[in-house]
Short mmCIF file of C-alpha atoms and ligand atoms in Angstrom, two decimals:
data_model
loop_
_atom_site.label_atom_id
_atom_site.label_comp_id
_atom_site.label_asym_id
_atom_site.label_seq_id
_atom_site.Cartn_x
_atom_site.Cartn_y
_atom_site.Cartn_z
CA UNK A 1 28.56 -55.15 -20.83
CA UNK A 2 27.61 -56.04 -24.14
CA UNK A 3 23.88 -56.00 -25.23
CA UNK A 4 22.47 -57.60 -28.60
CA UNK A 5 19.33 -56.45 -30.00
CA UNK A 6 17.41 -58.69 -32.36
CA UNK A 7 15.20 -56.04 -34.69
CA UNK A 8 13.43 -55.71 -38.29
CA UNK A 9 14.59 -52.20 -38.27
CA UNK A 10 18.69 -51.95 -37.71
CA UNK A 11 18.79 -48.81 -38.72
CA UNK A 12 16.39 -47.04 -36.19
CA UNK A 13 19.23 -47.29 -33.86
CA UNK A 14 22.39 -45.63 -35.51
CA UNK A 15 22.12 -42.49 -34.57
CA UNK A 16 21.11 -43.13 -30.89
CA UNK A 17 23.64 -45.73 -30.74
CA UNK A 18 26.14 -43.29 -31.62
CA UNK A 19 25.47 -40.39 -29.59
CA UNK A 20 25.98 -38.78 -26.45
CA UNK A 21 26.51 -40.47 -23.38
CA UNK A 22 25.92 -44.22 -25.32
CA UNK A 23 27.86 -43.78 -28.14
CA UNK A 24 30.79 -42.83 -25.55
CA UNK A 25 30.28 -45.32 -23.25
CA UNK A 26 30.69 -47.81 -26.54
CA UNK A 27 33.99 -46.07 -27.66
CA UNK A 28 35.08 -46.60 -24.20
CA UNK A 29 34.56 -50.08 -24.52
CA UNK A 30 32.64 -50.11 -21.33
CA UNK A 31 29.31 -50.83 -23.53
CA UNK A 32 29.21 -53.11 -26.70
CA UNK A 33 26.03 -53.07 -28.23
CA UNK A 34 25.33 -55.34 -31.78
CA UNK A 35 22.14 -54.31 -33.49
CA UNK A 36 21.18 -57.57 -35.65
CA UNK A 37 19.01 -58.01 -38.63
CA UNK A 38 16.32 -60.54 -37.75
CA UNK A 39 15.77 -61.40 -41.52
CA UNK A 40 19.16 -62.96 -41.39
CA UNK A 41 17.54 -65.64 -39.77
CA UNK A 42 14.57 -66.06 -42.16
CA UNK A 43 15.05 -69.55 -43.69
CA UNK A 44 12.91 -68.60 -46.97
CA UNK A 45 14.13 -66.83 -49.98
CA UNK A 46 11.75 -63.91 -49.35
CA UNK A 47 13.11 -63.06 -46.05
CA UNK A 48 9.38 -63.36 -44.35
CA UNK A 49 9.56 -62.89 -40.61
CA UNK A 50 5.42 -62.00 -40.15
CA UNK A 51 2.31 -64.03 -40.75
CA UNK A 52 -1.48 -64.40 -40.66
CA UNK A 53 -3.11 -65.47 -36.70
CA UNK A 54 -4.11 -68.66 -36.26
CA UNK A 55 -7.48 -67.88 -35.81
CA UNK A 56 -8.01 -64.64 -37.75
CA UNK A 57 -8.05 -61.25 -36.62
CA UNK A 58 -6.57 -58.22 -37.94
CA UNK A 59 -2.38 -57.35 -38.46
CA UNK A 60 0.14 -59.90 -38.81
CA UNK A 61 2.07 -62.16 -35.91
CA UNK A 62 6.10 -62.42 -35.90
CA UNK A 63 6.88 -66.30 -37.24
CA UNK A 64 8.48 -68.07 -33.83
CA UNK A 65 10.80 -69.47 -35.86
CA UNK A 66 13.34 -66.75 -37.14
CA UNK A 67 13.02 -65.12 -33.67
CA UNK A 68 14.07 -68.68 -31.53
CA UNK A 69 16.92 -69.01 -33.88
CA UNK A 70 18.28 -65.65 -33.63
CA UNK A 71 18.63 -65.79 -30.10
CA UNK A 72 19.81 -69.36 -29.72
CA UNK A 73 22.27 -68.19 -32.51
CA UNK A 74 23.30 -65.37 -30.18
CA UNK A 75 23.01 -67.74 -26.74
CA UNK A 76 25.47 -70.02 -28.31
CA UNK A 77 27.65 -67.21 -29.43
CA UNK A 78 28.06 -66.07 -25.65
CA UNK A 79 28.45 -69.19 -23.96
CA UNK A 80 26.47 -68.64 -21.59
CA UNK A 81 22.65 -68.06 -19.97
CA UNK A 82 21.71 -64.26 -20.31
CA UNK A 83 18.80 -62.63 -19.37
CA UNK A 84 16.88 -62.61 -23.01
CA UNK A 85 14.37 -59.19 -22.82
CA UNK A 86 10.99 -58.79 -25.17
CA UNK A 87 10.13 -55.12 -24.95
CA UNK A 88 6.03 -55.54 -24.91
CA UNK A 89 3.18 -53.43 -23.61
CA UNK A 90 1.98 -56.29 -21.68
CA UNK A 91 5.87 -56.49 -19.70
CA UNK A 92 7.21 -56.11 -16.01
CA UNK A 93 7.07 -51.96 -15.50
CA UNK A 94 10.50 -51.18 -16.49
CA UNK A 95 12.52 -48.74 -14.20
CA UNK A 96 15.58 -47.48 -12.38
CA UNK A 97 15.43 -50.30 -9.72
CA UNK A 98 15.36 -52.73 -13.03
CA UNK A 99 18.02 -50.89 -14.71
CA UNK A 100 20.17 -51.28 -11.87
CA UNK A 101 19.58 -54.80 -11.78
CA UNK A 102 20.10 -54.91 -15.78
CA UNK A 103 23.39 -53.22 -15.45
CA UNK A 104 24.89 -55.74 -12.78
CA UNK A 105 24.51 -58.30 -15.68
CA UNK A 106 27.66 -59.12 -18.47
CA UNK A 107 25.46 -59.77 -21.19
CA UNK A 108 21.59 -58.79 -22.44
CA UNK A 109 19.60 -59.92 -25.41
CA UNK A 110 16.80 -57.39 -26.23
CA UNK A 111 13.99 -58.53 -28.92
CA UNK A 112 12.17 -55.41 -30.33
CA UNK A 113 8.61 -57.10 -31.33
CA UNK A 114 6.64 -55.74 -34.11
CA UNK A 115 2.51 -55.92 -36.05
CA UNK A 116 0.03 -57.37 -33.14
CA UNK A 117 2.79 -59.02 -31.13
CA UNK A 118 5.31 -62.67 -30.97
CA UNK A 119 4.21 -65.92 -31.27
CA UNK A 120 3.42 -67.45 -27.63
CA UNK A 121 5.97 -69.90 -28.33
CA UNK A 122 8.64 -67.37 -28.40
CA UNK A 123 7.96 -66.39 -25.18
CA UNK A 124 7.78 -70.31 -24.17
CA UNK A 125 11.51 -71.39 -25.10
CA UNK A 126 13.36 -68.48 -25.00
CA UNK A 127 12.47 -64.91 -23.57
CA UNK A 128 13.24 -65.41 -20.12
CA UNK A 129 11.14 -61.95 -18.70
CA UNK A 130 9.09 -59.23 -20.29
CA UNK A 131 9.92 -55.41 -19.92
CA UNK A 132 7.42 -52.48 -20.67
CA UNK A 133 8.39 -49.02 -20.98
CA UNK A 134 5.24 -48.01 -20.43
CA UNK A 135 1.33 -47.76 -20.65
CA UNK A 136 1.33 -46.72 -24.64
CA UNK A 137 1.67 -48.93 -27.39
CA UNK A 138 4.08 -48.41 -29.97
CA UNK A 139 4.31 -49.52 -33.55
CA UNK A 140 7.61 -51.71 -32.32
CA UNK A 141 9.72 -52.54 -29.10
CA UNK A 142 12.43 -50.28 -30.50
CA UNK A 143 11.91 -47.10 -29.00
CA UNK A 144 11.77 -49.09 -25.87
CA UNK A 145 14.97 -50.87 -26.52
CA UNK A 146 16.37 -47.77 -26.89
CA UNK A 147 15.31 -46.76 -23.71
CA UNK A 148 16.64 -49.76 -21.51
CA UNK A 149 19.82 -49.43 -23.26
CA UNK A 150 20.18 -45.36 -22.48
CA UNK A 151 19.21 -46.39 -18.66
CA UNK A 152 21.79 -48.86 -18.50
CA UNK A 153 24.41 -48.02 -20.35
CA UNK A 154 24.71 -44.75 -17.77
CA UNK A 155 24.99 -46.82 -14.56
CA UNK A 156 27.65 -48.64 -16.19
CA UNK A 157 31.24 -48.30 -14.11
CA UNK A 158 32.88 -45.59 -16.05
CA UNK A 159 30.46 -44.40 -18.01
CA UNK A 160 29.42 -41.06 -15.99
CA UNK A 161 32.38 -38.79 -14.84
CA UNK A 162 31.37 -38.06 -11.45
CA UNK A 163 29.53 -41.10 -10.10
CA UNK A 164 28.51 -39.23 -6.94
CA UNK A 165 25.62 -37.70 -8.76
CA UNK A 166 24.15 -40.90 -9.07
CA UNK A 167 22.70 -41.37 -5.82
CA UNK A 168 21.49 -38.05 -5.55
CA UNK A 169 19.33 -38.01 -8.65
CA UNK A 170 15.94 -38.73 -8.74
CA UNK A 171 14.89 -42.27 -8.12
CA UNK A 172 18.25 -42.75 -6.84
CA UNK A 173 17.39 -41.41 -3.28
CA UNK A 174 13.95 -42.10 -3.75
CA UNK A 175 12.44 -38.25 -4.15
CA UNK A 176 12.09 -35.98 -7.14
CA UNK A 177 15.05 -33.37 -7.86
CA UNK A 178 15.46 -30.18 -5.90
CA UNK A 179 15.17 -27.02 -8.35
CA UNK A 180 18.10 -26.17 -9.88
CA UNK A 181 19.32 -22.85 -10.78
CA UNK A 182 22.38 -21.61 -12.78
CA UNK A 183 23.30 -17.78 -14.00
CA UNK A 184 22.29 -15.10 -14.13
CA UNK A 185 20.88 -14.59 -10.77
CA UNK A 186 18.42 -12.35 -11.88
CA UNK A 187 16.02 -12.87 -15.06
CA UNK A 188 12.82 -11.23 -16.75
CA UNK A 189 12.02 -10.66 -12.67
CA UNK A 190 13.02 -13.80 -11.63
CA UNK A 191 15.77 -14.11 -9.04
CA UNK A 192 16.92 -17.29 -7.76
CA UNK A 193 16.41 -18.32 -4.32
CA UNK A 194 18.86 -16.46 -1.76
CA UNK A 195 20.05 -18.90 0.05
CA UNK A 196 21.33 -20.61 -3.04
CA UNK A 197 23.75 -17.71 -3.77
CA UNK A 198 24.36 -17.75 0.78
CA UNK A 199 27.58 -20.00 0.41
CA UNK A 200 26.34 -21.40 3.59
CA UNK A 201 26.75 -25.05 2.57
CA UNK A 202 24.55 -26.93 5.27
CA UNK A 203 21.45 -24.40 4.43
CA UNK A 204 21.76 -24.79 1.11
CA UNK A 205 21.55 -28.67 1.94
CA UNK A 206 18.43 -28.50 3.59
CA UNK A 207 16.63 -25.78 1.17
CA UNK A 208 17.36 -28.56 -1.24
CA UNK A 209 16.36 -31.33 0.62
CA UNK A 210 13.27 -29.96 1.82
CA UNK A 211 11.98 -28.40 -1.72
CA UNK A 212 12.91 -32.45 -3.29
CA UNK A 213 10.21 -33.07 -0.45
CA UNK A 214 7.57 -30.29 -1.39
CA UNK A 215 7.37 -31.36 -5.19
CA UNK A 216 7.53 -35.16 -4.27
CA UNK A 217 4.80 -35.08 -2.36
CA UNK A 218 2.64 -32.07 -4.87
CA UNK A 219 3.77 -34.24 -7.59
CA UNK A 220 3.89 -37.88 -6.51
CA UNK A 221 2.68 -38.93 -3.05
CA UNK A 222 3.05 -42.50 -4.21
CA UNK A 223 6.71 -41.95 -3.96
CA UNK A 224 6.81 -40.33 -0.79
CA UNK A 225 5.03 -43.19 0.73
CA UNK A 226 7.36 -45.86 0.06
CA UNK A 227 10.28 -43.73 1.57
CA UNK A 228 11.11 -44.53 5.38
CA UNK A 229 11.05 -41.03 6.51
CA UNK A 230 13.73 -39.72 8.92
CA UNK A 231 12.92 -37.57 11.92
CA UNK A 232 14.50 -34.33 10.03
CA UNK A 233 12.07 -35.41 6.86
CA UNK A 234 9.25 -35.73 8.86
CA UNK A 235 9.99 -32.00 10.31
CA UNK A 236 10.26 -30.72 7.06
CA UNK A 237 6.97 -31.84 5.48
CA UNK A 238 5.48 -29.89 8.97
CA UNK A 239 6.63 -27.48 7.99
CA UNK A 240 5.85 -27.41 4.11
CA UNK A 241 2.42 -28.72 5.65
CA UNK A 242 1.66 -25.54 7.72
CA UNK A 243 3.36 -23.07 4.50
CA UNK A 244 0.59 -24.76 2.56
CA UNK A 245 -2.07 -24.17 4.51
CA UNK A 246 -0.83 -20.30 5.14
CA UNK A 247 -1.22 -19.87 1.29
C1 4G0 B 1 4.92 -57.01 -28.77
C2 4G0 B 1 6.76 -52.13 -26.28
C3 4G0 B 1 5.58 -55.89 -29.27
C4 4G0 B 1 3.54 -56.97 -28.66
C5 4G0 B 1 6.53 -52.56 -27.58
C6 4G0 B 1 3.51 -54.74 -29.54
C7 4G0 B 1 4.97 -50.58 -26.52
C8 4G0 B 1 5.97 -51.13 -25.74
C9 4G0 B 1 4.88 -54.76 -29.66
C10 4G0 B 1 2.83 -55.84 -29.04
C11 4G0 B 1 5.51 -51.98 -28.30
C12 4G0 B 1 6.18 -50.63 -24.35
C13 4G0 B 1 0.72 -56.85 -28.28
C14 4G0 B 1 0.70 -54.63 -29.35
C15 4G0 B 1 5.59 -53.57 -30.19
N1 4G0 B 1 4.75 -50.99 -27.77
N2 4G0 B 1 5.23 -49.91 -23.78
N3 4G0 B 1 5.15 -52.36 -29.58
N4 4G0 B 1 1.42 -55.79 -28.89
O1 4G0 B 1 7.22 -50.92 -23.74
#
């Protein structure tokens, strides 16, 4: 996959770019990402990319045209349609679901936004959808960027080493994660759960399963409820019900 971001600050995202699982997944080749200077496409000697509203108002609006160019530049450069992605408080909810979609694609253009927002017409002829990270607003979309591009870049074939895990992480499978414990087995008074350290696989299975339940449901009951609980689930929330209610 290769992503291009269009930004006023390149250098915000050479370290990220460069670490951990992303900056592998690049050196594998699996993940191309090209951080690009929107002054570049500033057609005045200054370099301007911001300017006053029409209209008044406080802060500054980015100029449509350096921004259209840039990504027609970059359109043209592919070959092809891509989805073309303005990071904005006012976006689409962006999340795994998205992210899987996002990863399916061969090629994304990501516009990191800056002051009080774009000009409309920027949105008009060539952003083709809106993403938001979030309910907070930050001084730019790059943060943001960064985000959809950590998301991706680990669903991408190749990328993680065990690609099992994926489907039973969070979001994956629908629930929140199961605790998780590693040594010692005792510490500062705090064991970890017996049946963890049982070896009996199947228990172990269900101790998880059913505590992913308990702290779905304590935590966020708005996940729960757009799961299609199996018989077995629907036992174990009893269950968790009736421990609740014991104290
Ligand atoms: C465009 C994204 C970009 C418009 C970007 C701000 C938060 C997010 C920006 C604005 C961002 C997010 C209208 C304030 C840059 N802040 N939540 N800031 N306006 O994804």
């Amino acid at each position: 996959m290769r992503i291009e971001v269009i930004t006023i600050f390149p250098d915000f995202f050479t370290s990220p770019l460069d670490c951990s699982i992303v900056g592998r997944a690049r050196q594998s080749e699996a993940l191309a990402v090209e951080v690009h200077d929107l002054r570049n496409w500033a057609t005045d000697k200054h370099r301007v990319v911001d300017d006053y509203p029409y209209g008044g108002g406080a802060g500054m609006v980015m100029k449509p045209e350096p921004l259209i160019l840039a990504v027609e530049d970059l359109l043209s450069k592919a070959g092809r349609d891509c989805p073309v992605i303005l990071l904005t408080p006012q976006g689409q909810q962006f999340d795994q679901s998205k992210a899987e979609q996002l990863a399916k694609q061969e090629q994304l253009i990501l516009i990191c936004g800056h002051y009080e927002g774009v000009d409309e017409r920027v949105r008009q002829s060539v952003v083709t959808e809106e993403l938001s990270i979030g309910d907070y607003i930050l001084t730019g979309g790059e943060p943001a960027a960064l985000v959809v591009i950590e998301a991706v870049a680990r669903l991408l074939p190749g990328v993680l080493g065990n690609p099992a895990s994926l489907d039973s992480e969070s979001f994956g499978s629908g629930l929140l994660e199961y605790p998780h414990y590693t040594r010692p087995a005792q510490w500062r008074g705090m064991s970890v759960p017996e049946v963890l350290l049982s070896g009996h696989h199947q228990k172990i299975h269900r101790w998880r399963y059913k505590q992913a339940l308990r702290r779905t449901g304590k935590r966020r009951p708005d996940l729960l409820e757009q799961l299609e609980l199996t018989e077995d689930a629907r036992e174990l929330l009893a269950e968790i019900d009736t421990e609740c209610k014991q104290g």
